[in-house]
PDB file of C-alpha atoms in Angstrom:
ATOM      1  CA  SER A   1      -3.061  14.645 -17.350  1.00 41.00           C
ATOM      2  CA  SER A   2       0.124  13.113 -16.021  1.00 45.00           C
ATOM      3  CA  ARG A   3       2.525  15.155 -13.974  1.00 53.00           C
ATOM      4  CA  GLN A   4       5.901  15.984 -15.517  1.00 51.00           C
ATOM      5  CA  SER A   5       8.779  13.893 -14.210  1.00 53.00           C
ATOM      6  CA  ASP A   6      12.560  14.105 -13.896  1.00 57.00           C
ATOM      7  CA  HIS A   7      15.040  11.549 -12.582  1.00 51.00           C
ATOM      8  CA  PHE A   8      17.743  12.203 -10.024  1.00 47.00           C
ATOM      9  CA  CYS A   9      19.964   9.654  -8.370  1.00 44.00           C
ATOM     10  CA  TRP A  10      20.325   9.815  -4.624  1.00 42.00           C
ATOM     11  CA  ARG A  11      23.507  11.920  -4.752  1.00 35.00           C
ATOM     12  CA  GLY A  12      21.658  14.532  -6.746  1.00 34.00           C
ATOM     13  CA  PHE A  13      23.147  13.901 -10.182  1.00 33.00           C
ATOM     14  CA  ARG A  14      20.801  13.975 -13.134  1.00 35.00           C
ATOM     15  CA  CYS A  15      19.915  10.610 -14.647  1.00 41.00           C
ATOM     16  CA  LYS A  16      18.494  10.269 -18.144  1.00 41.00           C
ATOM     17  CA  GLY A  17      16.814   6.913 -17.953  1.00 43.00           C
ATOM     18  CA  GLY A  18      16.794   6.031 -14.298  1.00 39.00           C
ATOM     19  CA  ARG A  19      18.381   2.594 -14.805  1.00 38.00           C
ATOM     20  CA  ALA A  20      22.007   3.664 -15.380  1.00 32.00           C
ATOM     21  CA  CYS A  21      21.944   5.531 -12.092  1.00 36.00           C
ATOM     22  CA  GLN A  22      22.337   4.272  -8.526  1.00 37.00           C
ATOM     23  CA  ASP A  23      19.776   1.788  -7.236  1.00 75.00           C
ATOM     24  CA  SER A  24      18.451   4.477  -4.865  1.00 82.00           C
ATOM     25  CA  MET A  25      16.872   7.322  -6.805  1.00 91.00           C
ATOM     26  CA  PHE A  26      14.462  10.222  -6.771  1.00 93.00           C
ATOM     27  CA  ILE A  27      11.961  11.155  -9.429  1.00 94.00           C
ATOM     28  CA  ASN A  28       9.995  14.394  -9.508  1.00 93.00           C
ATOM     29  CA  ILE A  29       6.294  13.786 -10.212  1.00 92.00           C
ATOM     30  CA  GLY A  30       4.771  17.249 -10.338  1.00 90.00           C
ATOM     31  CA  ASP A  31       5.452  18.816  -6.927  1.00 91.00           C
ATOM     32  CA  ILE A  32       6.290  15.485  -5.306  1.00 94.00           C
ATOM     33  CA  ARG A  33       9.904  14.377  -5.014  1.00 94.00           C
ATOM     34  CA  CYS A  34       9.589  10.628  -4.774  1.00 96.00           C
ATOM     35  CA  TYR A  35      12.249   8.278  -3.451  1.00 96.00           C
ATOM     36  CA  TYR A  36      12.468   4.776  -4.864  1.00 96.00           C
ATOM     37  CA  GLU A  37      14.795   1.831  -5.235  1.00 95.00           C
ATOM     38  CA  ARG A  38      15.188  -0.428  -8.246  1.00 94.00           C
ATOM     39  CA  ALA A  39      16.956  -3.765  -8.510  1.00 94.00           C
ATOM     40  CA  GLY A  40      17.052  -6.686 -10.925  1.00 93.00           C
ATOM     41  CA  GLU A  41      16.173  -7.171 -14.571  1.00 91.00           C
ATOM     42  CA  GLY A  42      13.105  -8.426 -16.393  1.00 92.00           C
ATOM     43  CA  THR A  43       9.385  -7.883 -15.972  1.00 95.00           C
ATOM     44  CA  PRO A  44       8.617  -4.800 -13.793  1.00 97.00           C
ATOM     45  CA  LEU A  45       7.209  -5.513 -10.329  1.00 98.00           C
ATOM     46  CA  LEU A  46       6.149  -2.721  -7.983  1.00 98.00           C
ATOM     47  CA  LEU A  47       6.088  -2.927  -4.175  1.00 98.00           C
ATOM     48  CA  LEU A  48       3.682  -0.737  -2.181  1.00 98.00           C
ATOM     49  CA  HIS A  49       4.204  -0.523   1.594  1.00 97.00           C
ATOM     50  CA  GLY A  50       1.703  -0.070   4.410  1.00 95.00           C
ATOM     51  CA  TRP A  51       0.634   3.020   6.366  1.00 91.00           C
ATOM     52  CA  GLY A  52       3.484   4.375   8.479  1.00 88.00           C
ATOM     53  CA  GLY A  53       5.993   2.243   6.598  1.00 92.00           C
ATOM     54  CA  ASN A  54       8.364   3.025   3.755  1.00 95.00           C
ATOM     55  CA  SER A  55      10.491   1.270   1.157  1.00 95.00           C
ATOM     56  CA  GLY A  56      12.545  -0.263   3.957  1.00 94.00           C
ATOM     57  CA  SER A  57       9.456  -2.177   5.116  1.00 95.00           C
ATOM     58  CA  MET A  58       9.351  -4.008   1.797  1.00 96.00           C
ATOM     59  CA  ARG A  59      13.086  -4.512   1.241  1.00 95.00           C
ATOM     60  CA  PRO A  60      13.023  -8.206   2.227  1.00 95.00           C
ATOM     61  CA  ILE A  61      10.573  -8.765  -0.642  1.00 96.00           C
ATOM     62  CA  LEU A  62      12.760  -6.729  -3.010  1.00 96.00           C
ATOM     63  CA  ASN A  63      15.735  -8.924  -2.125  1.00 93.00           C
ATOM     64  CA  LEU A  64      13.637 -12.047  -2.615  1.00 94.00           C
ATOM     65  CA  LEU A  65      12.390 -11.061  -6.070  1.00 95.00           C
ATOM     66  CA  LYS A  66      15.275  -9.101  -7.600  1.00 92.00           C
ATOM     67  CA  ASN A  67      16.714 -12.223  -9.247  1.00 89.00           C
ATOM     68  CA  HIS A  68      13.419 -12.776 -11.068  1.00 92.00           C
ATOM     69  CA  PHE A  69      12.060  -9.295 -11.809  1.00 94.00           C
ATOM     70  CA  SER A  70      12.949  -5.658 -12.197  1.00 95.00           C
ATOM     71  CA  VAL A  71      11.703  -4.714  -8.718  1.00 96.00           C
ATOM     72  CA  ILE A  72      10.692  -1.140  -7.904  1.00 97.00           C
ATOM     73  CA  ASN A  73      10.334  -0.250  -4.220  1.00 97.00           C
ATOM     74  CA  ILE A  74       8.785   3.130  -3.470  1.00 97.00           C
ATOM     75  CA  ASP A  75       8.337   5.553  -0.579  1.00 97.00           C
ATOM     76  CA  LEU A  76       4.694   6.591  -1.034  1.00 97.00           C
ATOM     77  CA  PRO A  77       3.886  10.319  -0.628  1.00 96.00           C
ATOM     78  CA  GLY A  78       3.974  11.317   3.035  1.00 93.00           C
ATOM     79  CA  PHE A  79       6.245   8.423   4.055  1.00 93.00           C
ATOM     80  CA  GLY A  80       9.980   7.857   4.134  1.00 93.00           C
ATOM     81  CA  ARG A  81      11.797  10.356   1.928  1.00 94.00           C
ATOM     82  CA  THR A  82       8.809  11.296  -0.256  1.00 95.00           C
ATOM     83  CA  ASN A  83       6.963  14.521   0.523  1.00 92.00           C
ATOM     84  CA  LEU A  84       3.195  15.035   0.613  1.00 90.00           C
ATOM     85  CA  PRO A  85       2.221  18.558  -0.534  1.00 87.00           C
ATOM     86  CA  ALA A  86      -1.476  18.224   0.358  1.00 87.00           C
ATOM     87  CA  SER A  87      -3.862  15.682   1.874  1.00 88.00           C
ATOM     88  CA  PHE A  88      -4.425  12.703  -0.418  1.00 93.00           C
ATOM     89  CA  SER A  89      -7.309  10.347  -1.049  1.00 94.00           C
ATOM     90  CA  ILE A  90      -6.965   6.761  -2.266  1.00 96.00           C
ATOM     91  CA  GLU A  91      -7.710   8.033  -5.769  1.00 96.00           C
ATOM     92  CA  ASP A  92      -4.879  10.579  -5.418  1.00 96.00           C
ATOM     93  CA  TYR A  93      -2.455   7.842  -4.347  1.00 97.00           C
ATOM     94  CA  ALA A  94      -3.566   5.687  -7.278  1.00 97.00           C
ATOM     95  CA  LEU A  95      -3.148   8.536  -9.766  1.00 97.00           C
ATOM     96  CA  PHE A  96       0.257   9.325  -8.308  1.00 97.00           C
ATOM     97  CA  THR A  97       1.306   5.675  -8.682  1.00 97.00           C
ATOM     98  CA  LYS A  98       0.146   5.684 -12.305  1.00 97.00           C
ATOM     99  CA  ASP A  99       2.095   8.897 -12.980  1.00 96.00           C
ATOM    100  CA  PHE A 100       5.134   7.427 -11.231  1.00 96.00           C
ATOM    101  CA  LEU A 101       5.047   4.395 -13.526  1.00 97.00           C
ATOM    102  CA  ASP A 102       4.503   6.652 -16.539  1.00 95.00           C
ATOM    103  CA  GLY A 103       7.554   8.614 -15.437  1.00 94.00           C
ATOM    104  CA  LEU A 104       9.612   5.430 -15.508  1.00 95.00           C
ATOM    105  CA  GLY A 105       8.228   4.482 -18.913  1.00 95.00           C
ATOM    106  CA  ILE A 106       6.437   1.423 -17.514  1.00 96.00           C
ATOM    107  CA  ASP A 107       3.039   0.500 -18.937  1.00 95.00           C
ATOM    108  CA  LYS A 108       2.339  -2.758 -17.044  1.00 97.00           C
ATOM    109  CA  VAL A 109       3.461  -4.151 -13.661  1.00 98.00           C
ATOM    110  CA  ASP A 110       2.974  -6.941 -11.211  1.00 98.00           C
ATOM    111  CA  LEU A 111       1.963  -5.510  -7.829  1.00 98.00           C
ATOM    112  CA  VAL A 112       2.960  -6.834  -4.403  1.00 98.00           C
ATOM    113  CA  THR A 113       1.400  -4.767  -1.640  1.00 98.00           C
ATOM    114  CA  HIS A 114       1.001  -4.675   2.128  1.00 97.00           C
ATOM    115  CA  SER A 115      -1.902  -3.247   4.150  1.00 95.00           C
ATOM    116  CA  PHE A 116      -2.507   0.377   3.037  1.00 95.00           C
ATOM    117  CA  GLY A 117      -0.631  -0.362  -0.189  1.00 97.00           C
ATOM    118  CA  GLY A 118      -3.370  -2.888  -0.891  1.00 98.00           C
ATOM    119  CA  ARG A 119      -5.965  -0.116  -0.871  1.00 97.00           C
ATOM    120  CA  ILE A 120      -4.080   1.641  -3.657  1.00 98.00           C
ATOM    121  CA  ALA A 121      -3.667  -1.626  -5.542  1.00 98.00           C
ATOM    122  CA  ILE A 122      -7.399  -2.418  -5.425  1.00 98.00           C
ATOM    123  CA  PHE A 123      -8.272   1.019  -6.807  1.00 98.00           C
ATOM    124  CA  LEU A 124      -5.612   0.743  -9.530  1.00 98.00           C
ATOM    125  CA  ALA A 125      -6.601  -2.773 -10.550  1.00 98.00           C
ATOM    126  CA  VAL A 126     -10.217  -1.735 -11.148  1.00 98.00           C
ATOM    127  CA  ASN A 127      -9.758   1.769 -12.574  1.00 98.00           C
ATOM    128  CA  TYR A 128      -6.584   1.120 -14.597  1.00 97.00           C
ATOM    129  CA  PRO A 129      -6.792  -2.618 -15.347  1.00 97.00           C
ATOM    130  CA  GLU A 130      -4.416  -2.352 -18.301  1.00 97.00           C
ATOM    131  CA  LEU A 131      -1.683  -1.189 -15.900  1.00 97.00           C
ATOM    132  CA  ILE A 132      -1.774  -4.185 -13.550  1.00 97.00           C
ATOM    133  CA  ASN A 133      -0.714  -7.681 -14.619  1.00 97.00           C
ATOM    134  CA  ARG A 134      -0.970  -9.705 -11.381  1.00 97.00           C
ATOM    135  CA  LEU A 135      -1.921  -8.673  -7.880  1.00 98.00           C
ATOM    136  CA  VAL A 136      -0.628  -9.804  -4.490  1.00 98.00           C
ATOM    137  CA  LEU A 137      -2.474  -8.399  -1.462  1.00 98.00           C
ATOM    138  CA  VAL A 138      -0.737  -9.059   1.858  1.00 98.00           C
ATOM    139  CA  ASN A 139      -2.890  -8.262   4.917  1.00 97.00           C
ATOM    140  CA  ALA A 140      -4.592  -5.696   2.710  1.00 97.00           C
ATOM    141  CA  ALA A 141      -6.790  -2.932   4.095  1.00 94.00           C
ATOM    142  CA  GLY A 142      -9.801  -1.638   2.214  1.00 93.00           C
ATOM    143  CA  ILE A 143     -12.951  -3.073   3.765  1.00 92.00           C
ATOM    144  CA  ARG A 144     -14.476  -0.547   6.125  1.00 83.00           C
ATOM    145  CA  ARG A 145     -15.519  -2.070   9.426  1.00 74.00           C
ATOM    146  CA  ARG A 146     -17.553  -0.572  12.239  1.00 61.00           C
ATOM    147  CA  PRO A 147     -16.660  -2.408  15.463  1.00 60.00           C
ATOM    148  CA  PRO A 148     -18.647  -1.587  18.645  1.00 52.00           C
ATOM    149  CA  LEU A 149     -15.797   0.534  19.981  1.00 60.00           C
ATOM    150  CA  TYR A 150     -16.229   2.837  16.985  1.00 60.00           C
ATOM    151  CA  TRP A 151     -19.746   3.774  18.071  1.00 51.00           C
ATOM    152  CA  ILE A 152     -18.589   4.365  21.654  1.00 56.00           C
ATOM    153  CA  LYS A 153     -15.865   6.673  20.367  1.00 62.00           C
ATOM    154  CA  LEU A 154     -18.354   8.463  18.116  1.00 53.00           C
ATOM    155  CA  PHE A 155     -20.744   9.012  21.047  1.00 59.00           C
ATOM    156  CA  LEU A 156     -17.948  10.460  23.195  1.00 62.00           C
ATOM    157  CA  VAL A 157     -16.859  12.848  20.455  1.00 58.00           C
ATOM    158  CA  LYS A 158     -20.405  14.008  19.700  1.00 57.00           C
ATOM    159  CA  THR A 159     -21.323  14.560  23.355  1.00 60.00           C
ATOM    160  CA  LEU A 160     -18.269  15.385  25.442  1.00 59.00           C
ATOM    161  CA  GLY A 161     -16.563  16.802  22.360  1.00 54.00           C
ATOM    162  CA  LYS A 162     -18.991  19.708  22.387  1.00 59.00           C
ATOM    163  CA  ILE A 163     -17.231  21.035  25.465  1.00 60.00           C
ATOM    164  CA  GLU A 164     -14.442  22.974  23.760  1.00 59.00           C
ATOM    165  CA  SER A 165     -11.862  22.655  26.537  1.00 62.00           C
ATOM    166  CA  LEU A 166     -12.215  18.862  26.616  1.00 60.00           C
ATOM    167  CA  LYS A 167     -11.923  18.294  22.857  1.00 58.00           C
ATOM    168  CA  PRO A 168      -8.153  17.860  22.545  1.00 63.00           C
ATOM    169  CA  ARG A 169      -8.015  15.475  25.506  1.00 60.00           C
ATOM    170  CA  ILE A 170     -10.928  13.387  24.224  1.00 56.00           C
ATOM    171  CA  TYR A 171      -9.440  13.087  20.772  1.00 59.00           C
ATOM    172  CA  GLU A 172      -6.141  12.068  22.341  1.00 63.00           C
ATOM    173  CA  LEU A 173      -7.773   9.480  24.594  1.00 60.00           C
ATOM    174  CA  ILE A 174      -9.803   7.763  21.922  1.00 56.00           C
ATOM    175  CA  GLY A 175      -7.578   8.329  18.911  1.00 62.00           C
ATOM    176  CA  SER A 176      -6.108   5.263  17.244  1.00 66.00           C
ATOM    177  CA  LYS A 177      -2.365   4.766  17.224  1.00 63.00           C
ATOM    178  CA  ASP A 178      -2.288   5.688  13.518  1.00 64.00           C
ATOM    179  CA  TRP A 179      -4.292   8.850  14.227  1.00 61.00           C
ATOM    180  CA  LYS A 180      -1.917   9.972  16.978  1.00 59.00           C
ATOM    181  CA  GLU A 181       1.149   9.355  14.848  1.00 55.00           C
ATOM    182  CA  ALA A 182      -0.217  10.744  11.599  1.00 62.00           C
ATOM    183  CA  GLY A 183       0.563  14.446  12.182  1.00 66.00           C
ATOM    184  CA  ILE A 184       0.205  16.229   8.834  1.00 68.00           C
ATOM    185  CA  LEU A 185      -1.229  13.010   7.400  1.00 81.00           C
ATOM    186  CA  ARG A 186      -4.345  13.188   9.572  1.00 80.00           C
ATOM    187  CA  GLN A 187      -6.639  14.554   6.860  1.00 84.00           C
ATOM    188  CA  THR A 188      -5.252  11.942   4.498  1.00 87.00           C
ATOM    189  CA  LEU A 189      -5.907   9.184   7.044  1.00 84.00           C
ATOM    190  CA  ILE A 190      -9.544  10.297   7.404  1.00 82.00           C
ATOM    191  CA  LYS A 191     -10.056  10.132   3.634  1.00 85.00           C
ATOM    192  CA  VAL A 192      -8.306   6.771   3.368  1.00 87.00           C
ATOM    193  CA  VAL A 193     -10.040   4.855   6.173  1.00 85.00           C
ATOM    194  CA  ASN A 194     -13.496   6.155   5.242  1.00 85.00           C
ATOM    195  CA  HIS A 195     -13.191   4.941   1.641  1.00 89.00           C
ATOM    196  CA  ASP A 196     -14.812   1.516   1.571  1.00 92.00           C
ATOM    197  CA  LEU A 197     -13.326  -0.434  -1.344  1.00 96.00           C
ATOM    198  CA  LYS A 198     -15.517  -3.504  -0.945  1.00 96.00           C
ATOM    199  CA  PRO A 199     -17.755  -2.542  -3.920  1.00 96.00           C
ATOM    200  CA  LEU A 200     -14.680  -2.642  -6.189  1.00 98.00           C
ATOM    201  CA  LEU A 201     -13.532  -6.151  -5.258  1.00 98.00           C
ATOM    202  CA  SER A 202     -15.866  -8.029  -7.625  1.00 98.00           C
ATOM    203  CA  LYS A 203     -14.541  -5.891 -10.502  1.00 98.00           C
ATOM    204  CA  ILE A 204     -10.936  -7.081 -10.104  1.00 98.00           C
ATOM    205  CA  SER A 205     -10.063  -9.206 -13.127  1.00 97.00           C
ATOM    206  CA  GLN A 206      -6.337  -9.802 -12.587  1.00 98.00           C
ATOM    207  CA  PRO A 207      -4.922 -13.044 -11.125  1.00 97.00           C
ATOM    208  CA  THR A 208      -4.872 -12.296  -7.378  1.00 98.00           C
ATOM    209  CA  LEU A 209      -3.126 -13.874  -4.402  1.00 98.00           C
ATOM    210  CA  LEU A 210      -4.192 -12.965  -0.851  1.00 98.00           C
ATOM    211  CA  ILE A 211      -1.709 -13.688   1.953  1.00 98.00           C
ATOM    212  CA  TRP A 212      -2.791 -13.098   5.560  1.00 98.00           C
ATOM    213  CA  GLY A 213      -1.592 -13.617   9.101  1.00 98.00           C
ATOM    214  CA  GLU A 214      -4.086 -15.640  11.148  1.00 97.00           C
ATOM    215  CA  ASN A 215      -3.541 -13.358  14.160  1.00 97.00           C
ATOM    216  CA  ASP A 216      -3.845 -10.009  12.336  1.00 94.00           C
ATOM    217  CA  ARG A 217      -5.571  -7.585  14.715  1.00 89.00           C
ATOM    218  CA  ASP A 218      -5.425  -4.576  12.376  1.00 88.00           C
ATOM    219  CA  VAL A 219      -7.080  -6.233   9.383  1.00 92.00           C
ATOM    220  CA  PRO A 220      -8.636  -9.494  10.594  1.00 93.00           C
ATOM    221  CA  VAL A 221      -8.910 -12.709   8.615  1.00 96.00           C
ATOM    222  CA  SER A 222     -12.632 -11.991   8.195  1.00 95.00           C
ATOM    223  CA  SER A 223     -11.624  -9.233   5.741  1.00 96.00           C
ATOM    224  CA  ALA A 224      -9.409 -11.686   3.870  1.00 97.00           C
ATOM    225  CA  LYS A 225     -12.305 -14.103   3.484  1.00 97.00           C
ATOM    226  CA  ILE A 226     -14.562 -11.359   2.141  1.00 97.00           C
ATOM    227  CA  MET A 227     -11.889 -10.364  -0.388  1.00 98.00           C
ATOM    228  CA  ASN A 228     -11.360 -13.996  -1.379  1.00 98.00           C
ATOM    229  CA  LYS A 229     -15.088 -14.417  -1.967  1.00 98.00           C
ATOM    230  CA  GLU A 230     -15.499 -11.167  -3.899  1.00 98.00           C
ATOM    231  CA  ILE A 231     -12.368 -11.330  -6.095  1.00 98.00           C
ATOM    232  CA  LYS A 232     -13.097 -13.894  -8.773  1.00 97.00           C
ATOM    233  CA  GLY A 233     -10.545 -16.714  -8.963  1.00 96.00           C
ATOM    234  CA  SER A 234      -8.419 -15.346  -6.119  1.00 97.00           C
ATOM    235  CA  ASP A 235      -6.328 -17.599  -3.896  1.00 97.00           C
ATOM    236  CA  LEU A 236      -6.115 -17.100  -0.112  1.00 98.00           C
ATOM    237  CA  VAL A 237      -3.204 -18.274   2.033  1.00 98.00           C
ATOM    238  CA  ILE A 238      -3.477 -17.861   5.825  1.00 98.00           C
ATOM    239  CA  LEU A 239      -0.121 -18.070   7.582  1.00 98.00           C
ATOM    240  CA  LYS A 240      -0.123 -19.656  11.035  1.00 97.00           C
ATOM    241  CA  GLU A 241       1.266 -17.723  14.001  1.00 96.00           C
ATOM    242  CA  ALA A 242       1.561 -14.547  11.947  1.00 97.00           C
ATOM    243  CA  GLY A 243       0.130 -11.091  12.525  1.00 95.00           C
ATOM    244  CA  HIS A 244      -0.397  -7.973  10.425  1.00 94.00           C
ATOM    245  CA  PHE A 245       3.164  -8.181   9.086  1.00 96.00           C
ATOM    246  CA  SER A 246       2.719 -11.789   8.037  1.00 97.00           C
ATOM    247  CA  TYR A 247       5.422 -11.568   5.398  1.00 97.00           C
ATOM    248  CA  LEU A 248       7.979 -10.748   8.092  1.00 96.00           C
ATOM    249  CA  ASP A 249       6.569 -13.049  10.772  1.00 96.00           C
ATOM    250  CA  ARG A 250       6.691 -16.092   8.490  1.00 97.00           C
ATOM    251  CA  PHE A 251       9.037 -15.057   5.703  1.00 96.00           C
ATOM    252  CA  PRO A 252      10.036 -18.559   4.465  1.00 95.00           C
ATOM    253  CA  GLN A 253       6.395 -19.638   4.128  1.00 97.00           C
ATOM    254  CA  PHE A 254       5.432 -16.292   2.607  1.00 97.00           C
ATOM    255  CA  SER A 255       8.277 -16.560   0.090  1.00 95.00           C
ATOM    256  CA  LYS A 256       7.223 -20.036  -0.966  1.00 94.00           C
ATOM    257  CA  HIS A 257       3.644 -18.976  -1.692  1.00 96.00           C
ATOM    258  CA  LEU A 258       4.649 -15.717  -3.402  1.00 97.00           C
ATOM    259  CA  LEU A 259       7.222 -17.336  -5.689  1.00 95.00           C
ATOM    260  CA  GLY A 260       4.843 -20.202  -6.421  1.00 94.00           C
ATOM    261  CA  PHE A 261       2.090 -17.813  -7.467  1.00 95.00           C
ATOM    262  CA  LEU A 262       4.366 -15.703  -9.656  1.00 94.00           C
ATOM    263  CA  GLU A 263       6.225 -18.623 -11.242  1.00 80.00           C
ATOM    264  CA  ILE A 264       3.085 -20.665 -11.943  1.00 50.00           C
ATOM    265  CA  ARG A 265       1.490 -17.668 -13.597  1.00 47.00           C
ATOM    266  CA  LEU A 266       4.674 -16.915 -15.566  1.00 44.00           C
ATOM    267  CA  ALA A 267       4.822 -20.507 -16.828  1.00 45.00           C
ATOM    268  CA  THR A 268       1.264 -20.319 -18.159  1.00 44.00           C
ATOM    269  CA  LEU A 269       1.626 -17.033 -19.985  1.00 40.00           C
TER     270      LEU A 269
END
């Protein structure tokens, strides 16, 4: 069942519908007080940021699209100004996103997502297909990889990690940057990165655009090619001289492909 929701604008005044209020707002979804921004009129389009990011990470895309859509830009639970009451799985994030949209009275959206936000989008698109109209995955995470370094790290933890006094130091030495910075999100990070979404990809039925940076070291182009192969009818754009934040590294090129995808699809509806 969906969590109960209430709207508040950023100054704390009650808002009845959410739209008449300031562009920066909060909505209570159960025990989560979620910050979001909304701009523009028309078809709803939701932005989902990456791990460690927040709504500010996606604001350039909001500004790009606000003349064409009613753009909603969210701080996901545990990031920005939105709290995380307990560790979350990808399914929890997806259910929260569904409840968030329910709270706004939205029954269908276009989704533009980056990295970790792509994980949520993949789960939503397959498990709640009626909710998602079109899907844009930018440098999206979701395919679990086991590079050689992983096995080295695992060996160190399983052997040296048995010596109690060395454990904290070992975990610190071999921990990823995300792991070190996660803090209270550590249990959430474990759940998220261990959930391999590859089996879901072939079940995605929505029109899908994949945009990647050719030099992405966090989620390599090999993942993009797997997604492109598995998601029926998907388009893949690889941006030259761009990394994991390809939409920022090559914003003009990114904008051209994003607007082209959305406008072409709009024209054929």
